[in-house]
Short mmCIF file of C-alpha atoms in Angstrom, two decimals:
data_model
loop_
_atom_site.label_atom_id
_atom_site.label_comp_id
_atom_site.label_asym_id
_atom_site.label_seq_id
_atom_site.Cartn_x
_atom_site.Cartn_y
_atom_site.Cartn_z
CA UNK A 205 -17.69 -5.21 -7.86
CA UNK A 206 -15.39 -5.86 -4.97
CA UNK A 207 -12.36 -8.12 -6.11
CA UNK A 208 -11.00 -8.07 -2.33
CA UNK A 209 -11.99 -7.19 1.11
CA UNK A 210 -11.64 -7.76 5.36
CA UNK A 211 -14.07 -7.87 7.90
CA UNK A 212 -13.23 -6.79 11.41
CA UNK A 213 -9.56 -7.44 10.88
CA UNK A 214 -7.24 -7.52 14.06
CA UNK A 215 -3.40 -7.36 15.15
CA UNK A 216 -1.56 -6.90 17.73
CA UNK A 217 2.44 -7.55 18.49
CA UNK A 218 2.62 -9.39 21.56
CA UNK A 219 -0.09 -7.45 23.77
CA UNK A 220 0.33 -4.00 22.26
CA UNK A 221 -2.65 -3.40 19.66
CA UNK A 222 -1.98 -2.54 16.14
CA UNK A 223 -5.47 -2.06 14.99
CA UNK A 224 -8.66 -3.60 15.42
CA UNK A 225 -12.15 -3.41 13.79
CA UNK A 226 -10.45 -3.13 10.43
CA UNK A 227 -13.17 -3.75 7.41
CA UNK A 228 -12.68 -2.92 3.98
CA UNK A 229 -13.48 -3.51 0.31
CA UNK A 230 -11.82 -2.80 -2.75
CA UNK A 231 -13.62 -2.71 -6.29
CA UNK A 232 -12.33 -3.45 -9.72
CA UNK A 233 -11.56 0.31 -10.51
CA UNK A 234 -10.75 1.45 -6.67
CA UNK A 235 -8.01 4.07 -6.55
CA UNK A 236 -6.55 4.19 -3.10
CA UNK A 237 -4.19 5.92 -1.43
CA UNK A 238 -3.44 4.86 2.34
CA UNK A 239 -1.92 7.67 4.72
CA UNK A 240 -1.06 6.88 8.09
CA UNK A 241 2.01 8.15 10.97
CA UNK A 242 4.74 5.79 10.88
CA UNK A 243 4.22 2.41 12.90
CA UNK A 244 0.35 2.91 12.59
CA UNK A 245 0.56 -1.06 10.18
CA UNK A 246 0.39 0.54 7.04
CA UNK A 247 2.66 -2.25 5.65
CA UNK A 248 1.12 -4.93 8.16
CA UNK A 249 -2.60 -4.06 6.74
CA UNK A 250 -0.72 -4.49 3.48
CA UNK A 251 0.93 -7.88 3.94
CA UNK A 252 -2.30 -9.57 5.44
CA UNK A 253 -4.26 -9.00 2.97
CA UNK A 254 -1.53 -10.54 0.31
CA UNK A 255 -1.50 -13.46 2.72
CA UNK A 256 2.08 -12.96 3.78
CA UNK A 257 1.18 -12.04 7.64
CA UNK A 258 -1.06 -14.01 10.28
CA UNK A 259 -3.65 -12.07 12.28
CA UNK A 260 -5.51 -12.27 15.19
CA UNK A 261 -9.35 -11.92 14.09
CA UNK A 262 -11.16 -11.29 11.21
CA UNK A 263 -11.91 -12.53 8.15
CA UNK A 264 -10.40 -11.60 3.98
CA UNK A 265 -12.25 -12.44 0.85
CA UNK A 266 -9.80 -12.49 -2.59
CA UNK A 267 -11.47 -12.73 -5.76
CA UNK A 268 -10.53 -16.59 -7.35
CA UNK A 269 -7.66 -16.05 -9.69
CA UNK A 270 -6.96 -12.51 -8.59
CA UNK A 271 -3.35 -11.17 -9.83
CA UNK A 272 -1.95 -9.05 -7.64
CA UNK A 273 1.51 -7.17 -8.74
CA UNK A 274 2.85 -5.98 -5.01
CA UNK A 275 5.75 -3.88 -5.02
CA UNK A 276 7.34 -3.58 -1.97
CA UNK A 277 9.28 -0.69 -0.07
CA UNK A 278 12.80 -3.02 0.64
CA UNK A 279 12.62 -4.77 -2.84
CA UNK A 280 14.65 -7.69 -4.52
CA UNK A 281 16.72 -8.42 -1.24
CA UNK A 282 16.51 -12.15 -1.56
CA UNK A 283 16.67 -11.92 -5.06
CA UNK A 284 19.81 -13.31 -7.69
CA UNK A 285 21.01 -12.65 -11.40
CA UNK A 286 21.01 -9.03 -12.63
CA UNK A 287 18.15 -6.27 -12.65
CA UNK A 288 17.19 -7.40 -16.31
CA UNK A 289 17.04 -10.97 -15.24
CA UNK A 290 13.90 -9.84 -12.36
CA UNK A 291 12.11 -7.97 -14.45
CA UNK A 292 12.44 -10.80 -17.92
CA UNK A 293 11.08 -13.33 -15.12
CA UNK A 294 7.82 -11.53 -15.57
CA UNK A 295 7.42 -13.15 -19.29
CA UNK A 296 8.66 -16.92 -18.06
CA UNK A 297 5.94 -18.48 -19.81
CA UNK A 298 6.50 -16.41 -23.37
CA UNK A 299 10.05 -17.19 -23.31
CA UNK A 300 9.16 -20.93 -22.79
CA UNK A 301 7.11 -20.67 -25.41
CA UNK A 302 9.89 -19.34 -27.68
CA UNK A 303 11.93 -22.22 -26.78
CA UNK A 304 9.04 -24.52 -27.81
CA UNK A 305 8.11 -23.13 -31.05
CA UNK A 306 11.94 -23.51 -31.72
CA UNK A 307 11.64 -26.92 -31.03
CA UNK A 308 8.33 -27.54 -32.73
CA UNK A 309 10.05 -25.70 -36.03
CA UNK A 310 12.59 -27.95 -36.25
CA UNK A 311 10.43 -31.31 -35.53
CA UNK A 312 8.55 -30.05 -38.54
CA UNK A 313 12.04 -30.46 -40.39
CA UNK A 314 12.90 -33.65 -39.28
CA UNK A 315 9.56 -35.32 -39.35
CA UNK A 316 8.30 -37.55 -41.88
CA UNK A 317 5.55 -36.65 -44.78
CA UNK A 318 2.89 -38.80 -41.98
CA UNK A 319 4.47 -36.83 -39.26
CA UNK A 320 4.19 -33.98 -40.81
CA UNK A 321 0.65 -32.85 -40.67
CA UNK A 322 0.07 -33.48 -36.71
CA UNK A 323 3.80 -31.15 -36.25
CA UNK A 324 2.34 -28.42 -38.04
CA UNK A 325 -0.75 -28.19 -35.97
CA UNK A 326 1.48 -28.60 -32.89
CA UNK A 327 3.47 -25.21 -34.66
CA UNK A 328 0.80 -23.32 -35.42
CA UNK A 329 -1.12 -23.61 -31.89
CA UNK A 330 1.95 -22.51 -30.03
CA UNK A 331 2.59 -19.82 -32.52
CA UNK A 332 -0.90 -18.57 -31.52
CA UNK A 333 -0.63 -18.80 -27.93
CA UNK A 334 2.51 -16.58 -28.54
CA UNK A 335 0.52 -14.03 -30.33
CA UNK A 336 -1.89 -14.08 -27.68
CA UNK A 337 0.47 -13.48 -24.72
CA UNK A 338 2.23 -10.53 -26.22
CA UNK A 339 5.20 -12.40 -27.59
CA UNK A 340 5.88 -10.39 -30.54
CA UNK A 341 5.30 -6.98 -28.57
CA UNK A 342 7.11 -8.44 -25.32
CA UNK A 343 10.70 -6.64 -25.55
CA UNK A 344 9.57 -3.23 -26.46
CA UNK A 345 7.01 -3.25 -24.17
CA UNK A 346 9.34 -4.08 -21.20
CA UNK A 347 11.97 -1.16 -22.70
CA UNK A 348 8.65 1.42 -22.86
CA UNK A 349 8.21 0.72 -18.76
CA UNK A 350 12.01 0.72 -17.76
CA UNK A 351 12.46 3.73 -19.36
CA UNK A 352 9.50 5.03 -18.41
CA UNK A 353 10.29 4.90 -14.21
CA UNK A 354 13.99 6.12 -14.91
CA UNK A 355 15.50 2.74 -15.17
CA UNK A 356 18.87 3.11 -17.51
CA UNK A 357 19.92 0.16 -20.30
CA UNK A 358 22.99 0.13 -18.80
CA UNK A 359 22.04 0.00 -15.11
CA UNK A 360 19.68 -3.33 -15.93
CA UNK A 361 22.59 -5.89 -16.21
CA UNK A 362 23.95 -4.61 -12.69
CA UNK A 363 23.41 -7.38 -10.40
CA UNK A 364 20.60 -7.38 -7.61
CA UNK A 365 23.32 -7.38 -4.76
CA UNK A 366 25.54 -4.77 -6.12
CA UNK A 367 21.98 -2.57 -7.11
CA UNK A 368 20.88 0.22 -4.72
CA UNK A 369 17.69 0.59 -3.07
CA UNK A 370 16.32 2.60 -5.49
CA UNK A 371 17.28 0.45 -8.94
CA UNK A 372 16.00 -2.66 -7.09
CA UNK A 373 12.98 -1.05 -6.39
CA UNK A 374 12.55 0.65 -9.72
CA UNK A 375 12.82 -2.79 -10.87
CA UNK A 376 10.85 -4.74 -8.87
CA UNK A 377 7.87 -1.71 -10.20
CA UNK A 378 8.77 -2.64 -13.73
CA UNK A 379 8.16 -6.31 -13.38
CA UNK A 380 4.91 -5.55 -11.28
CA UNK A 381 3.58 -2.92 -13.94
CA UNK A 382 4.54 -5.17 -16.62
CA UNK A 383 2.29 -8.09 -15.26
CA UNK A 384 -0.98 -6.02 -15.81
CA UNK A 385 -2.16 -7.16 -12.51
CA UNK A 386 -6.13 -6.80 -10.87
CA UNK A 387 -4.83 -4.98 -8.22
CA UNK A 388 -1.82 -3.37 -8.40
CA UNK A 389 -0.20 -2.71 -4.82
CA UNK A 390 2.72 -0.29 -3.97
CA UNK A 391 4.36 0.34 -0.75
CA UNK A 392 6.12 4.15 -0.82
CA UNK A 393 6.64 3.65 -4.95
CA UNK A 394 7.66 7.49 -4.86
CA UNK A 395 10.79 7.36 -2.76
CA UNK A 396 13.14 6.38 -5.11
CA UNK A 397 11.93 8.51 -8.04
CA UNK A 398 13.24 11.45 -9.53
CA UNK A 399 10.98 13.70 -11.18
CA UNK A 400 11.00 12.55 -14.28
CA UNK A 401 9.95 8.88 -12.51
CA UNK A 402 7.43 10.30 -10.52
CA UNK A 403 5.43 11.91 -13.86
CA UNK A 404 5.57 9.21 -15.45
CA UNK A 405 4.22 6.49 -12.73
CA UNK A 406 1.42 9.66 -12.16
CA UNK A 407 0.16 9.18 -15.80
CA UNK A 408 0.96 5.17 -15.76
CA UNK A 409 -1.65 4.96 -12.93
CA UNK A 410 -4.22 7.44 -13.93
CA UNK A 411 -4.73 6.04 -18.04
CA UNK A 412 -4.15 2.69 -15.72
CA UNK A 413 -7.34 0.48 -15.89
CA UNK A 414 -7.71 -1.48 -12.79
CA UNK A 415 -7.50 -1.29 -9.14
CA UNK A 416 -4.63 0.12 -7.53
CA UNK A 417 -3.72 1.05 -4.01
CA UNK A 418 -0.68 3.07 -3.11
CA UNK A 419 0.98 3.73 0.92
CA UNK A 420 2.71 6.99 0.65
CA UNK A 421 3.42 10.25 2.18
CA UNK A 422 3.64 12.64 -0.52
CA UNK A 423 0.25 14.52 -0.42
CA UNK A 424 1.02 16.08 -3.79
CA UNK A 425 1.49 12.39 -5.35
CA UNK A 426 -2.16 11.49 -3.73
CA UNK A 427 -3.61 14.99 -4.75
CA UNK A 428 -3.11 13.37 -8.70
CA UNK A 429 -3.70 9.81 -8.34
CA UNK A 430 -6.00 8.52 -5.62
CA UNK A 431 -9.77 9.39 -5.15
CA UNK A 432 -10.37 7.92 -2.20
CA UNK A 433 -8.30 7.81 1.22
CA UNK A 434 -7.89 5.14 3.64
CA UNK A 435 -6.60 6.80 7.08
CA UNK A 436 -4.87 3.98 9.47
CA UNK A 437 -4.34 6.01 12.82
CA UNK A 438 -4.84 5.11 16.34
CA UNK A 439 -5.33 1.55 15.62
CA UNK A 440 -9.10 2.64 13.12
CA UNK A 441 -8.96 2.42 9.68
CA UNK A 442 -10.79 5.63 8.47
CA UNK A 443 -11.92 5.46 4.33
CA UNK A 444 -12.61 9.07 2.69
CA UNK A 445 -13.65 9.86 -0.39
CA UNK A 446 -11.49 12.25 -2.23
CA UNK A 447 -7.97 13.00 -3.14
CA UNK A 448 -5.91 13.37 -0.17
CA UNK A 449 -6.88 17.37 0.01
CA UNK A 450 -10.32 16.83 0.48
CA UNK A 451 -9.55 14.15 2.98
CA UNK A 452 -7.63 16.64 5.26
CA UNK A 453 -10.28 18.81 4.83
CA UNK A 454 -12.66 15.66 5.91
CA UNK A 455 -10.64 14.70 8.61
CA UNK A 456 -10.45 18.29 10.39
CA UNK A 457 -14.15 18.69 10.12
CA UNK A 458 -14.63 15.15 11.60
CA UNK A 459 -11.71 15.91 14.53
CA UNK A 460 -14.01 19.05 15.40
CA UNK A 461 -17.04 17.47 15.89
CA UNK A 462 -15.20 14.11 17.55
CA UNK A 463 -13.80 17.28 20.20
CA UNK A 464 -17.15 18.47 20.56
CA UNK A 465 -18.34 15.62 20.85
CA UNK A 466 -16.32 14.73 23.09
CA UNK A 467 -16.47 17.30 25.63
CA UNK A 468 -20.03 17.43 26.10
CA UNK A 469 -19.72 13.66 27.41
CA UNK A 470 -16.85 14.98 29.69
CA UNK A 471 -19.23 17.25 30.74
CA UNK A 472 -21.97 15.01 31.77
CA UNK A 473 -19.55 12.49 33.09
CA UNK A 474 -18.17 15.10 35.80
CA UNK A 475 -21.50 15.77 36.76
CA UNK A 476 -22.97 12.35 36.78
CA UNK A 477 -19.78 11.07 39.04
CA UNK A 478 -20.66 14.68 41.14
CA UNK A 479 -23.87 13.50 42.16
CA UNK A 480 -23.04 10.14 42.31
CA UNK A 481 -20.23 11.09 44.61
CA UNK A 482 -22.85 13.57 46.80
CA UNK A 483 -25.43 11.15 47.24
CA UNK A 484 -23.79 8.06 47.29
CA UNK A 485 -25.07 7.51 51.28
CA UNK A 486 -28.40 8.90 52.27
CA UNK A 487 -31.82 9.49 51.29
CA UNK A 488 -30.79 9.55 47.70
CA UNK A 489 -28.23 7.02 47.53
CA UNK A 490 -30.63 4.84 45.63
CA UNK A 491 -30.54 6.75 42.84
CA UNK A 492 -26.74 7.38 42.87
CA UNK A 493 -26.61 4.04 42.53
CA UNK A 494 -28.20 4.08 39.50
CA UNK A 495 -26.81 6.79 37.75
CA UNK A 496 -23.51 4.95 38.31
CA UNK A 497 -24.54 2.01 36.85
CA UNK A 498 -25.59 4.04 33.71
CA UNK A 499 -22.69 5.59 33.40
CA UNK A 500 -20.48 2.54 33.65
CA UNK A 501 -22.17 1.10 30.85
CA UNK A 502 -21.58 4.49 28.71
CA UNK A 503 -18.71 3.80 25.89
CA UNK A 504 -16.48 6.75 26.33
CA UNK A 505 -15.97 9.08 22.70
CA UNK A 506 -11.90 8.79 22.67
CA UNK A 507 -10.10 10.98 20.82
CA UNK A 508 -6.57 10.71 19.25
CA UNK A 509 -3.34 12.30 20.41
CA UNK A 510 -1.69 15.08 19.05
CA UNK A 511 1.31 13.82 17.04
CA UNK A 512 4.42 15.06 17.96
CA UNK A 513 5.97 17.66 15.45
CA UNK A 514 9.82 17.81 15.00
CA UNK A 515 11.38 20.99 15.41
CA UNK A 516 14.85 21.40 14.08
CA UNK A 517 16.93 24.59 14.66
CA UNK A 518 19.61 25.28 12.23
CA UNK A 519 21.69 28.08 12.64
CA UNK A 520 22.59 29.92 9.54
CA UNK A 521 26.33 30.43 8.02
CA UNK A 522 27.80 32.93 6.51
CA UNK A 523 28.86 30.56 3.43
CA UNK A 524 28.64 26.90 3.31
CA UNK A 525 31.48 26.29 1.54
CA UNK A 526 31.35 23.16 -0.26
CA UNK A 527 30.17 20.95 2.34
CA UNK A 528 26.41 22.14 3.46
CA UNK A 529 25.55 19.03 5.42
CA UNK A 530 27.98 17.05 7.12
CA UNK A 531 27.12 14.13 9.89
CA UNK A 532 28.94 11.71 12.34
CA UNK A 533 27.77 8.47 13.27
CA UNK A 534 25.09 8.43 11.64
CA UNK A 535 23.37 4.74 11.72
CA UNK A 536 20.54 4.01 8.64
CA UNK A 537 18.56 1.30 8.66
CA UNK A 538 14.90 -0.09 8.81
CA UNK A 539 13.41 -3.00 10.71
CA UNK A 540 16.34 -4.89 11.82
CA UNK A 541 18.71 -4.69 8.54
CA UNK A 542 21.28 -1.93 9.54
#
């Protein structure tokens, strides 16, 4: 049963097209992984469908009262308070609670013997709401996940603006994972995780029982969690089904045949715009004429470019010494945050 999906989705940044033609679904149990080169709107895709970025065309259907957990790959930069404070936010309403049944316990005290009977009930419903929500399983459950993706006891009173990119995102999982969302949505989730992390948020999402979709560029992550691949290149969203071996596989066998393909209509158009270009005056100019209208109305088989491969030549030392790698002026940044 599809929970969300896009129909013909389009963007472009002022007149230079992201993609187009964009439709997808995802089901209650869908286990993507989305690959795509860098600047192909991997992210954009991402944020439109979570409502957070206008398009230009095309239509999204959400599932009423779908919970999405997003995590995202520059986490927590707005946020305030400490590590711990982020990820406790996902349990506001059982720590309201707690404050309430505190309240309702000692109305129960101070009420009268009419009183009395009403402030029970009052207790005892809250108590149960509590139980249902997880509120007496609530703490070790949170430790079980921040341990879990590497996250230390110590490090989780640090506060947000003195945490690196790594603990805020490793946080910012936490309180995702711990909302046992519909559809659970993470932007490069491996890039801050050591190995340790990475095994563990492996198994989290394979014993994990709903949707999930993940944008990442380790293959070997993809290999163990996702069995099916959505391919954003060239402005087409491509789905496969598969790990993301198979999909390689998939994708060269569907590149060959797109070539092939290809070159026969190169083929005919060279000799169609011969002819045309032969008999364009004369006795059979009439017919030129009409083999160039046909072939204006053909839609030409494109086929995308060969990325470009970086090739890095590092010439060997002797011994390295302590100091292996050593750079100057090096800038880091992404999107306009330096």
């Amino acid at each position: 049963m599809a929970i969300l999906g896009a129909h013909n989705l389009q963007l472009h940044y002022s007149d230079i097209e992201i993609f187009s033609e964009v439709t997808l679904q995802i089901d209650a149990s869908s286990r993507i992984g989305i690959v795509g080169p860098n600047g192909s709107g991997k992210t954009s895709l991402i944020n439109i469908l979570l409502g957070q970025q206008n398009f230009d065309k095309g239509s999204i259907f959400v599932t009423e009262g779908l919970n999405i957990g997003y995590v995202p790959q520059m986490a927590l930069t707005q946020d305030t308070g400490t590590l711990r404070d982020h990820i406790m936010q996902t349990f506001a309403d059982i720590i309201a609670l707690e404050s309430q049944i505190e309240t309702s316990a000692a109305n129960i005290q101070n009420s009268t013997l009419e009183q009395r009977t009403k402030a029970e009930n009052h207790y005892a419903n809250l108590v149960d709401q509590y139980e249902r929500l997880g509120g007496y399983d609530y703490h070790n459950l949170a430790d079980r996940v921040v341990e879990g993706i590497g996250l230390k006891p110590e490090i989780l009173n640090t506060r947000v603006s003195d945490a690196s990119g790594g603990e805020r995102t490793r946080a910012a999982l936490a309180a995702a994972l711990l909302t046992n969302p519909d559809l659970l949505i993470l932007d490069e989730p491996t890039n801050y995780l050591d190995i340790k992390g990475l095994e563990w948020l492996e198994d989290f999402l394979n014993k994990f029982q709903n949707a999930f979709s993940v944008i990442s560029h380790d293959r070997y992550f993809l290999d163990r969690v996702a069995k099916e691949i959505w391919d954003l290149d060239a402005g087409r969203l491509t789905q496969y089904k598969g790990n993301y071996s198979k999909y390689k596989d998939q994708k060269f066998e569907a590149l060959k045949h797109l070539h092939r393909e290809y070159e026969k209509q190169q083929s005919y158009i060279r000799r169609e715009q011969s002819f045309i270009s032969r008999y364009h005056a004369g006795q059979r100019s009439k017919e030129a004429r009409g083999r160039a209208r046909r072939l204006n109305k053909i839609k030409q088989i494109e086929v995308p470019k060969d990325q470009d491969t970086m090739h890095i030549l590092l010439q060997p030392a002797e011994r390295s010494g302590e100091t292996v790698l050593q750079t100057n002026g090096l800038v880091i940044g992404y999107s306009e945050r330096q």
